[in-house]
Amino acid sequence: MTEELFTNKVLKGTGVSSGITTGKVYLLERGRIPINKLSIKEEHVERETHKFRIAVHTAIEELNSIKETIPDDEVRKHAFIIDTHVLIIQDDFFVNEVVDVIRREKINAEWALDIVISKFLTSFDKIEDSYLRERGQDLKYIHERLVRIMVKGKKSGIDRKSMKGKSIIIAHDLSPADTIQLNLNSISGFVTDVGGRTSHTSIVARALEIPAVVGVGNITSLIKNNDTIIIDGDEGVVIINPTKQVQKDYLAKQVHLRNQRKEFLRIARLKPETKDGFRLKVGANIELLAEVDIVEKYGALGIGLYRTEYIYLSRKTLPTEMDHYHIYRKLAENKSLQYITIRTLDIGGDKFVSDVDMPKEMNPAMGLRAIRLCIKELSIFKTQLMGILRASAYGPLRILIPMVSGIEEVRKTKAIIAECMAELSSKRAHFNKDIKIGIMIEVPSACMISDKLAGEVDFFSIGTNDLIQYTLAIDRVNEYVSYLYEPLHPAVLKMIKRAVDDAHANKIEIALCGEMAGEPLYVPIMLGLGLDEVSMNPYSIPRIKKIIRGIDQSHCRELVEEIMKKDSAKEGEQFLRNAMSRVFPNDFIKCYDE
Ligand code: PEP
Ligand code: MG
């Protein structure tokens, strides 16, 4: 390739961690090691199994030593990912499976490992939920480490000594071990060929606030060490060897974003109060305990939704009562959070945990999911509830039940919680007897009987991601119908209004925690309908606070009244956008077909 091809070359990927950075490249050259299938004689079987067991041993030592020498306190918080890899590698089931294949098929250890990992990966590939599917990546990292040890007999990973100054790491993929070994003072960004929003690298990059773009395709084959690149983590853009003018433009954008971020961090500290004095509670949605620092930094009052599914994913066996307890207790003891909403396990549908036996369903979104599954798999449910209750002695935890469709589910759940309480009392364990119990309003039937449900619980939280899916009959993971995903659909607005009015008539609070809550345009809807609380991804909080602080709730009520008269989401959106562009001329673009 000629030099020109590398000048100002723009590549597109997925921006997974916000910010712009420019710097020199550190290319982590580590393509897949080619391995061949070799048939072996009976007398060499033991040699191959021995080679594999030694590789297992070495890999565990390598990972432990990486963990012990993590150079940065911030990064150390993510070391649990390394523990997950160690747990998988030393799992007897995994090791014995490979040894069995070597013995049975009389093949070399590398090929036997490949067969076993491919078999496991096939199961992962069938998972629709992108977050869970990405967890298959852990198996690939393990595979790569073991093969490297067996084939080359040498260590894998980043050579920190060869990095000079601050660099942008470019890799086919970064394993959690790679990410964790990095010294934050020596890296200013990540770019990878593969990966998605929910890969570990992305999660870690976001938690550490380092700009990152993943899924770029073939950047490792287009770039060489010491090339200069720009990463735009918001737009998902990477520019190789930018011209001076492009560098200047991006520098200006970087300065603008930095100032904006400073401004956001300032707004994050302000109260989410409308001009006419209504205070909306603004909380954060989290998936990991590690996200708590960001939650505080971006000004959340509390945690409106902790998606506890991740606890089940980051381990090889189901979490115990004490595992749950330790995680929730850490949250409970955080003094800056005024409430912490623990949503009980919401798997099934598009989410899946390997250790839980679930039937293959034709329509998983409408199948044995969330509370339905928990009521069936009582011991899994009780284990989590006991952990929550024990931790409730230490801070303002509350319980949130997902996917309720009828009153029996609520009554049954309350009876199960009461049983757990009785059990804990008999053990003289401490817990909050008055812990608040709430339900997600995310199934249309729950909206239609929200007057009855409100009499049973302490609070509601509307999950618009599912409520829209079920109300408009659009599969939320199906890209062909994603255009129908309309939060301002009159049916959706009517549903939300009904739930809010019923909650208030029964003197309970109501939150909204779907993606819609983090969208600035919809702030007047949430204020106008009278929600008490919203919860969103932490980075959206300052933007949402800014809008709340710049508008009157009385005006929002009028806007909602008008929008609810519209025939379609499109008409409502045009009206809303135009109204918002008058109140915030710099934040919303006017729709001209008014
Ligand atoms: C929702 O459905 O809106 C919600 C917040 O929950 P989840 O996205 O985890 O289903
Ligand atoms: Mg949901």
XYZ file of C-alpha atoms and ligand atoms in Angstrom:
605
model
C 0.000 0.000 0.000
C 1.217 3.510 -0.698
C 1.786 6.188 1.905
C -1.248 8.160 0.586
C -3.636 5.379 1.467
C -2.728 5.944 5.067
C -3.239 9.676 5.046
C -6.486 10.963 6.439
C -8.065 7.533 6.156
C -11.441 7.566 7.877
C -12.779 4.341 9.396
C -16.164 3.830 11.001
C -16.915 1.643 13.988
C -19.045 1.787 17.113
C -18.245 4.578 19.531
C -18.458 2.907 22.938
C -16.785 5.424 25.191
C -17.205 9.139 24.699
C -14.480 11.729 23.960
C -11.884 12.653 21.362
C -8.212 11.833 21.542
C -5.247 12.174 19.192
C -1.985 10.303 19.595
C 0.578 7.788 18.458
C -0.403 4.209 17.858
C 0.682 1.235 19.913
C -0.264 -1.740 17.775
C -0.902 -4.875 19.696
C 0.036 -7.371 17.017
C -1.566 -10.554 17.918
C -3.436 -12.273 15.161
C -4.877 -15.696 15.650
C -2.192 -18.342 15.859
C -2.748 -20.903 13.089
C -3.222 -24.388 14.457
C -3.403 -27.681 12.615
C -5.168 -30.893 13.307
C -2.651 -33.650 14.027
C -3.567 -37.262 14.584
C -1.454 -38.782 17.331
C -0.481 -42.306 18.297
C -1.795 -43.920 21.458
C 1.602 -43.525 23.148
C 1.504 -39.729 22.607
C -1.878 -39.196 24.227
C -0.356 -38.669 27.674
C 2.200 -36.210 26.243
C -0.625 -34.103 24.758
C -2.795 -34.183 27.897
C 0.295 -33.234 29.941
C 1.027 -30.351 27.553
C -2.541 -29.119 27.967
C -2.484 -29.382 31.767
C 0.835 -27.485 31.904
C -0.691 -24.783 29.671
C -3.662 -24.528 32.054
C -1.284 -24.158 34.977
C 0.828 -21.520 33.181
C -2.239 -19.559 32.072
C -3.513 -19.394 35.657
C -0.087 -18.205 36.837
C 0.027 -15.582 34.088
C -3.423 -14.275 34.916
C -2.712 -14.164 38.644
C 0.520 -12.318 38.049
C -1.287 -9.817 35.779
C -3.787 -9.271 38.572
C -1.081 -8.729 41.159
C 0.770 -6.196 39.079
C -2.130 -4.044 37.944
C -0.534 -0.624 37.761
C -3.519 1.541 38.503
C -6.028 1.727 41.349
C -8.883 2.621 39.015
C -8.135 -0.392 36.826
C -7.805 -2.702 39.816
C -11.550 -2.375 40.398
C -12.075 -4.384 37.215
C -9.805 -7.264 38.159
C -12.806 -9.491 38.831
C -12.911 -10.126 35.064
C -9.517 -11.826 35.366
C -10.925 -13.960 38.183
C -13.683 -15.084 35.820
C -11.071 -16.281 33.324
C -9.142 -18.105 36.025
C -12.356 -19.780 37.171
C -13.160 -20.976 33.659
C -9.623 -22.222 32.985
C -9.453 -24.224 36.192
C -12.971 -25.576 35.845
C -12.782 -29.378 35.960
C -15.598 -29.680 33.451
C -13.694 -27.610 30.912
C -10.301 -29.266 31.524
C -11.723 -32.808 31.502
C -13.677 -32.103 28.340
C -10.467 -31.193 26.477
C -8.578 -34.177 27.916
C -11.465 -36.482 26.907
C -11.369 -35.165 23.327
C -7.573 -35.726 23.134
C -8.015 -39.296 24.379
C -11.105 -40.149 22.392
C -10.146 -38.598 19.061
C -6.370 -39.107 19.375
C -5.581 -35.590 18.285
C -3.190 -32.872 19.431
C -4.111 -30.738 22.446
C -4.467 -27.482 20.469
C -7.016 -29.044 18.124
C -8.909 -30.689 20.997
C -9.092 -27.317 22.747
C -10.393 -25.776 19.541
C -13.166 -28.381 19.298
C -14.279 -27.847 22.894
C -14.229 -24.046 22.706
C -16.079 -24.095 19.363
C -18.752 -26.306 20.905
C -19.220 -23.885 23.819
C -19.199 -20.905 21.462
C -21.977 -22.376 19.336
C -24.236 -22.162 22.380
C -23.189 -18.534 22.984
C -23.792 -17.573 19.354
C -27.421 -18.595 19.639
C -28.048 -16.006 22.323
C -29.949 -13.030 21.004
C -29.038 -10.611 23.746
C -25.886 -8.839 22.593
C -24.540 -8.409 26.110
C -24.739 -12.107 26.858
C -23.463 -13.101 23.432
C -20.379 -10.979 24.024
C -19.551 -13.110 27.050
C -18.553 -15.824 24.587
C -15.605 -13.540 23.957
C -14.164 -14.639 27.307
C -13.876 -18.167 25.929
C -11.995 -16.816 22.906
C -9.490 -15.000 25.142
C -8.950 -18.168 27.135
C -8.543 -20.179 23.962
C -6.005 -17.726 22.594
C -3.960 -17.656 25.805
C -3.819 -21.453 26.078
C -2.941 -21.949 22.404
C -0.218 -19.317 22.609
C 1.310 -21.053 25.592
C 1.136 -24.476 23.941
C 2.358 -23.370 20.523
C 4.940 -20.810 21.380
C 5.498 -21.511 25.037
C 5.693 -17.804 25.713
C 3.692 -15.197 27.550
C 0.889 -13.344 25.876
C -0.196 -9.766 26.422
C 1.085 -6.237 26.343
C 4.751 -5.404 26.701
C 4.440 -2.314 28.848
C 8.140 -1.484 28.640
C 7.951 -1.034 24.885
C 5.299 1.683 25.199
C 6.710 5.165 25.061
C 4.664 8.113 26.315
C 0.897 8.160 25.940
C -0.412 5.882 23.203
C -3.641 4.804 21.609
C -3.929 1.047 21.740
C -4.951 -0.641 18.503
C -5.742 -4.330 18.616
C -7.775 -6.970 16.879
C -9.440 -7.311 20.240
C -8.372 -6.493 23.761
C -8.869 -9.152 26.354
C -9.848 -8.009 29.840
C -6.359 -9.100 30.905
C -4.851 -6.783 28.267
C -7.048 -3.887 29.330
C -6.325 -4.402 32.965
C -2.554 -4.508 32.473
C -2.553 -1.066 30.950
C -1.291 1.862 32.896
C -3.880 4.576 32.600
C -1.140 7.175 32.517
C 0.224 5.666 29.340
C -2.931 5.218 27.264
C -5.322 7.721 25.867
C -7.696 5.534 23.861
C -8.596 2.131 22.450
C -9.559 0.977 18.968
C -10.336 -2.635 18.123
C -11.259 -4.539 14.968
C -14.067 -6.413 16.716
C -16.363 -5.955 19.719
C -19.589 -4.204 20.633
C -21.006 -1.847 23.253
C -21.228 -4.573 25.837
C -17.807 -6.174 25.430
C -15.594 -6.008 28.508
C -13.210 -3.582 26.843
C -16.083 -1.229 26.186
C -17.388 -1.507 29.719
C -13.943 -0.877 31.185
C -13.251 2.022 28.772
C -16.522 3.688 29.773
C -15.895 3.145 33.449
C -12.419 4.679 33.066
C -13.701 7.407 30.725
C -11.170 6.681 27.987
C -12.390 7.320 24.404
C -12.888 4.050 22.548
C -14.160 2.818 19.190
C -14.721 -0.892 18.567
C -15.859 -3.038 15.646
C -13.794 -1.045 13.140
C -13.243 -4.128 10.990
C -9.679 -4.139 9.778
C -7.792 -1.323 11.438
C -4.979 -3.626 12.576
C -4.132 -4.381 8.963
C -4.138 -0.708 7.916
C -2.041 0.788 10.654
C 1.517 0.574 11.934
C 3.260 1.564 15.136
C 3.796 5.297 15.579
C 1.174 6.314 13.031
C -0.882 9.211 14.335
C -4.599 8.691 14.770
C -7.660 10.510 15.987
C -10.458 8.678 17.753
C -13.895 10.174 18.115
C -15.629 7.982 20.676
C -18.965 9.791 20.255
C -19.227 9.412 16.494
C -17.424 6.037 16.295
C -14.876 7.503 13.880
C -11.145 6.778 13.579
C -8.844 8.801 11.296
C -5.421 7.417 10.413
C -2.654 9.970 9.838
C -4.930 12.999 9.693
C -3.762 16.107 7.837
C -2.804 19.178 9.873
C -6.158 20.796 9.091
C -8.139 17.760 10.248
C -6.057 17.622 13.428
C -6.822 21.282 14.010
C -10.552 20.730 13.476
C -10.623 17.813 15.889
C -8.594 19.706 18.439
C -11.242 22.421 18.346
C -13.956 19.757 18.752
C -11.993 18.183 21.603
C -11.727 21.533 23.392
C -15.451 22.091 22.857
C -16.309 18.627 24.238
C -13.996 19.121 27.210
C -15.674 22.397 28.043
C -19.061 20.789 27.536
C -18.053 17.966 29.843
C -16.884 20.439 32.476
C -20.208 22.167 32.090
C -22.023 18.812 32.407
C -20.095 17.949 35.533
C -21.065 21.334 36.940
C -24.734 20.751 36.029
C -24.479 17.251 37.504
C -24.159 18.835 40.943
C -27.263 21.017 40.510
C -30.756 20.150 41.594
C -33.123 18.753 38.941
C -35.763 21.365 39.663
C -38.047 23.044 37.129
C -38.310 26.827 36.924
C -41.620 26.649 38.767
C -40.142 24.581 41.588
C -40.963 20.906 40.843
C -38.141 18.549 41.860
C -37.923 15.404 39.708
C -35.808 12.632 41.230
C -33.096 11.700 38.748
C -31.423 8.339 39.235
C -29.086 6.038 37.308
C -29.424 2.623 35.705
C -26.450 0.319 36.288
C -25.377 -3.155 35.273
C -22.146 -3.369 37.274
C -21.108 -2.455 40.774
C -18.059 -0.802 39.213
C -20.296 1.839 37.653
C -21.114 3.403 41.008
C -18.319 5.993 40.849
C -19.684 7.289 37.547
C -23.193 7.353 38.976
C -22.009 9.683 41.727
C -19.911 11.811 39.396
C -22.779 12.441 37.004
C -25.097 13.528 39.785
C -27.598 10.689 40.336
C -29.695 10.912 43.465
C -29.901 7.154 43.664
C -29.970 3.976 41.598
C -33.311 3.639 39.883
C -32.516 0.316 38.267
C -29.790 -2.201 39.032
C -30.032 -4.880 36.333
C -28.776 -7.769 38.451
C -28.461 -10.154 35.492
C -24.744 -9.339 35.281
C -24.119 -10.959 38.669
C -25.214 -14.260 37.141
C -23.078 -13.784 34.059
C -19.707 -13.011 35.559
C -19.386 -16.399 37.224
C -19.408 -20.066 36.408
C -22.048 -21.127 38.944
C -25.159 -19.483 40.261
C -24.439 -16.795 42.861
C -25.038 -17.759 46.481
C -27.032 -15.801 49.021
C -23.769 -14.440 50.409
C -22.514 -13.440 46.931
C -25.674 -11.394 46.483
C -25.431 -10.006 49.993
C -21.852 -8.723 49.574
C -22.646 -6.949 46.302
C -25.835 -5.300 47.550
C -24.256 -4.408 50.880
C -21.492 -2.491 49.052
C -24.174 -0.478 47.294
C -26.226 -0.039 50.453
C -23.253 1.383 52.316
C -22.618 4.050 49.702
C -23.632 7.189 51.545
C -24.174 9.332 48.474
C -27.060 7.222 47.144
C -30.467 8.034 48.576
C -32.122 4.916 47.192
C -30.900 1.752 45.516
C -33.401 -0.194 43.455
C -32.411 -3.817 43.047
C -34.354 -5.377 40.214
C -34.661 -9.092 40.768
C -33.385 -11.442 38.093
C -34.824 -10.628 34.682
C -33.745 -13.463 32.409
C -35.589 -15.355 29.728
C -36.864 -13.529 26.652
C -33.767 -12.074 25.039
C -31.638 -12.638 28.148
C -30.200 -15.990 29.072
C -28.003 -17.482 31.812
C -26.309 -20.770 31.067
C -26.721 -22.267 34.532
C -30.492 -21.910 34.563
C -32.429 -24.622 32.779
C -34.870 -22.980 30.431
C -37.097 -24.535 27.821
C -36.604 -23.656 24.158
C -39.501 -21.367 23.356
C -41.146 -20.235 20.118
C -41.810 -16.786 21.528
C -39.266 -16.191 24.276
C -40.202 -12.529 24.819
C -43.650 -13.747 25.813
C -42.424 -16.856 27.531
C -40.931 -17.952 30.814
C -39.191 -14.693 31.603
C -38.383 -12.552 34.664
C -40.877 -12.966 37.533
C -42.544 -15.911 35.784
C -39.258 -17.798 35.780
C -38.379 -16.722 39.327
C -41.669 -17.993 40.706
C -40.975 -21.326 39.007
C -37.294 -21.524 39.981
C -38.010 -20.704 43.584
C -34.626 -21.521 45.035
C -32.831 -19.159 42.626
C -35.343 -16.422 43.467
C -35.183 -16.942 47.219
C -31.392 -16.951 47.177
C -31.406 -13.502 45.615
C -34.184 -12.161 47.844
C -32.390 -13.369 50.992
C -29.217 -11.617 49.811
C -31.136 -8.377 49.190
C -32.908 -8.570 52.540
C -29.702 -9.206 54.480
C -28.034 -6.229 52.776
C -31.090 -4.041 53.420
C -29.912 -3.681 57.026
C -27.112 -1.421 55.749
C -28.832 1.146 53.552
C -31.833 2.249 51.483
C -32.332 -0.817 49.286
C -35.654 -1.469 47.626
C -36.866 -4.439 45.607
C -38.198 -4.133 42.054
C -40.027 -7.025 40.386
C -39.796 -7.219 36.567
C -42.466 -8.101 34.011
C -45.493 -8.309 36.233
C -48.621 -9.054 34.196
C -51.220 -9.718 36.874
C -51.995 -9.350 40.543
C -51.336 -12.996 41.461
C -47.682 -12.614 40.558
C -47.435 -9.673 42.939
C -49.201 -11.457 45.771
C -47.150 -14.601 45.265
C -43.917 -12.566 45.233
C -44.894 -10.766 48.424
C -45.634 -14.127 50.053
C -42.198 -15.410 48.989
C -40.539 -12.277 50.400
C -42.477 -12.787 53.643
C -41.200 -16.395 53.805
C -37.638 -15.153 53.317
C -38.138 -12.609 56.083
C -39.466 -15.291 58.418
C -36.474 -17.478 57.661
C -34.056 -14.633 58.343
C -35.856 -13.747 61.577
C -35.553 -17.343 62.745
C -31.815 -17.069 62.122
C -31.753 -13.748 63.987
C -30.365 -12.035 60.904
C -30.859 -8.294 60.536
C -32.873 -6.858 57.658
C -35.225 -3.982 56.944
C -38.719 -5.293 57.660
C -40.215 -2.280 55.873
C -38.155 -2.637 52.704
C -40.056 -1.037 49.822
C -41.362 -3.443 47.200
C -42.120 -2.147 43.730
C -43.051 -3.558 40.350
C -42.014 -2.764 36.816
C -44.909 -1.552 34.701
C -43.826 -2.929 31.342
C -46.638 -5.202 30.215
C -49.847 -3.567 28.894
C -52.032 -5.659 31.211
C -50.197 -4.161 34.196
C -51.062 -0.676 32.936
C -54.694 -1.579 32.482
C -54.966 -2.786 36.082
C -52.505 -0.349 37.596
C -55.242 0.893 39.957
C -55.405 -2.597 41.484
C -51.662 -3.184 41.438
C -50.984 0.176 43.085
C -52.849 -1.036 46.151
C -50.410 -3.936 46.519
C -46.983 -2.280 46.288
C -44.892 0.697 47.454
C -43.850 2.049 44.060
C -44.037 1.577 40.304
C -41.273 1.855 37.733
C -42.269 2.012 34.075
C -39.998 0.017 31.776
C -40.715 1.673 28.455
C -38.294 -0.582 26.561
C -40.609 -3.508 27.174
C -43.831 -1.551 27.468
C -43.339 -0.245 23.915
C -42.367 -3.723 22.710
C -45.483 -5.336 24.126
C -47.900 -2.465 23.399
C -46.914 -2.015 19.781
C -46.141 -5.715 19.169
C -42.572 -5.073 18.038
C -39.768 -7.365 19.020
C -37.182 -5.052 20.617
C -34.259 -6.985 19.136
C -35.677 -7.195 15.618
C -34.071 -4.569 13.384
C -36.812 -4.928 10.732
C -39.437 -3.431 13.006
C -37.245 -1.027 14.964
C -38.754 1.907 13.002
C -41.997 1.233 14.882
C -40.349 1.820 18.231
C -42.116 5.067 19.120
C -42.218 6.374 22.679
C -44.706 9.066 21.627
C -47.173 6.611 20.129
C -50.584 7.714 21.500
C -51.147 4.206 22.905
C -47.882 4.324 24.834
C -48.589 7.794 26.210
C -52.062 6.703 27.321
C -50.542 3.678 29.080
C -47.980 5.776 30.919
C -50.588 8.359 31.906
C -52.885 5.706 33.259
C -50.135 4.170 35.407
C -49.069 7.599 36.734
C -52.616 8.622 37.615
C -53.365 5.287 39.309
C -50.101 5.408 41.265
C -50.870 8.908 42.523
C -54.492 8.098 43.319
C -53.072 5.352 45.557
C -50.390 7.651 47.006
C -47.416 5.718 45.697
C -44.504 7.076 43.667
C -43.857 6.204 40.060
C -40.590 6.209 38.117
C -39.680 5.678 34.464
C -36.472 3.762 33.763
C -36.538 2.795 30.063
C -34.147 4.338 27.501
C -36.747 7.051 26.906
C -35.828 8.614 30.267
C -32.354 9.572 29.012
C -33.613 11.371 25.909
C -33.713 15.187 26.413
C -36.619 15.640 23.983
C -38.884 13.563 26.208
C -38.231 15.480 29.424
C -41.458 17.552 29.007
C -43.411 14.296 28.652
C -42.051 12.963 31.918
C -42.600 16.261 33.716
C -45.979 16.893 32.112
C -47.342 13.445 32.918
C -46.273 13.945 36.524
C -43.688 11.209 37.035
C -41.910 11.422 40.392
C -38.661 9.873 39.281
C -36.663 8.993 36.184
C -33.665 6.710 35.841
C -31.199 6.485 32.959
C -27.651 5.736 31.911
C -25.479 7.949 34.138
C -23.918 9.984 31.288
C -27.340 11.314 30.244
C -28.092 12.781 33.670
C -26.522 16.251 33.195
C -28.254 16.760 29.831
C -31.580 15.787 31.371
C -30.994 18.019 34.401
C -30.228 20.927 32.091
C -33.614 20.571 30.379
C -35.490 20.087 33.647
C -33.930 23.267 35.030
C -34.790 25.314 31.951
C -38.527 24.625 31.752
C -41.737 25.058 33.759
C -43.680 21.961 34.741
C -46.918 23.856 34.046
C -45.765 24.405 30.455
C -44.934 20.683 30.170
C -48.452 19.810 31.305
C -49.873 21.964 28.531
C -47.522 20.365 26.009
C -48.555 16.862 27.072
C -52.213 17.803 26.811
C -51.650 18.914 23.211
C -49.483 15.912 22.295
C -52.072 13.502 23.635
C -54.591 14.930 21.152
C -52.315 14.032 18.196
C -53.128 11.054 15.993
C -49.628 9.639 15.687
C -46.156 9.604 17.217
C -44.816 11.535 14.234
C -47.264 14.394 14.722
C -46.549 14.460 18.440
C -42.804 14.485 17.859
C -42.990 17.387 15.392
C -45.078 19.404 17.781
C -42.765 18.633 20.701
C -39.584 19.361 18.783
C -40.870 22.716 17.621
C -42.036 23.629 21.116
C -38.667 22.624 22.600
C -36.695 24.513 19.973
C -38.496 27.670 21.131
C -37.538 27.077 24.787
C -34.005 25.791 24.030
C -32.939 27.299 20.690
C -29.462 25.716 20.855
C -30.453 22.216 21.907
C -33.282 21.192 19.609
C -33.658 21.559 15.866
C -36.997 22.836 14.694
C -39.120 20.540 12.508
C -40.270 22.645 9.565
C -43.335 20.676 8.534
C -45.210 22.186 11.485
C -37.403 -1.662 30.288
O -37.961 -2.667 29.853
O -37.698 -0.498 29.927
C -36.314 -1.768 31.268
C -35.838 -0.699 31.858
O -35.782 -2.977 31.529
P -34.868 -3.846 30.511
O -34.416 -2.912 29.418
O -33.749 -4.370 31.334
O -35.807 -4.900 30.058
Mg -37.796 -4.568 30.828
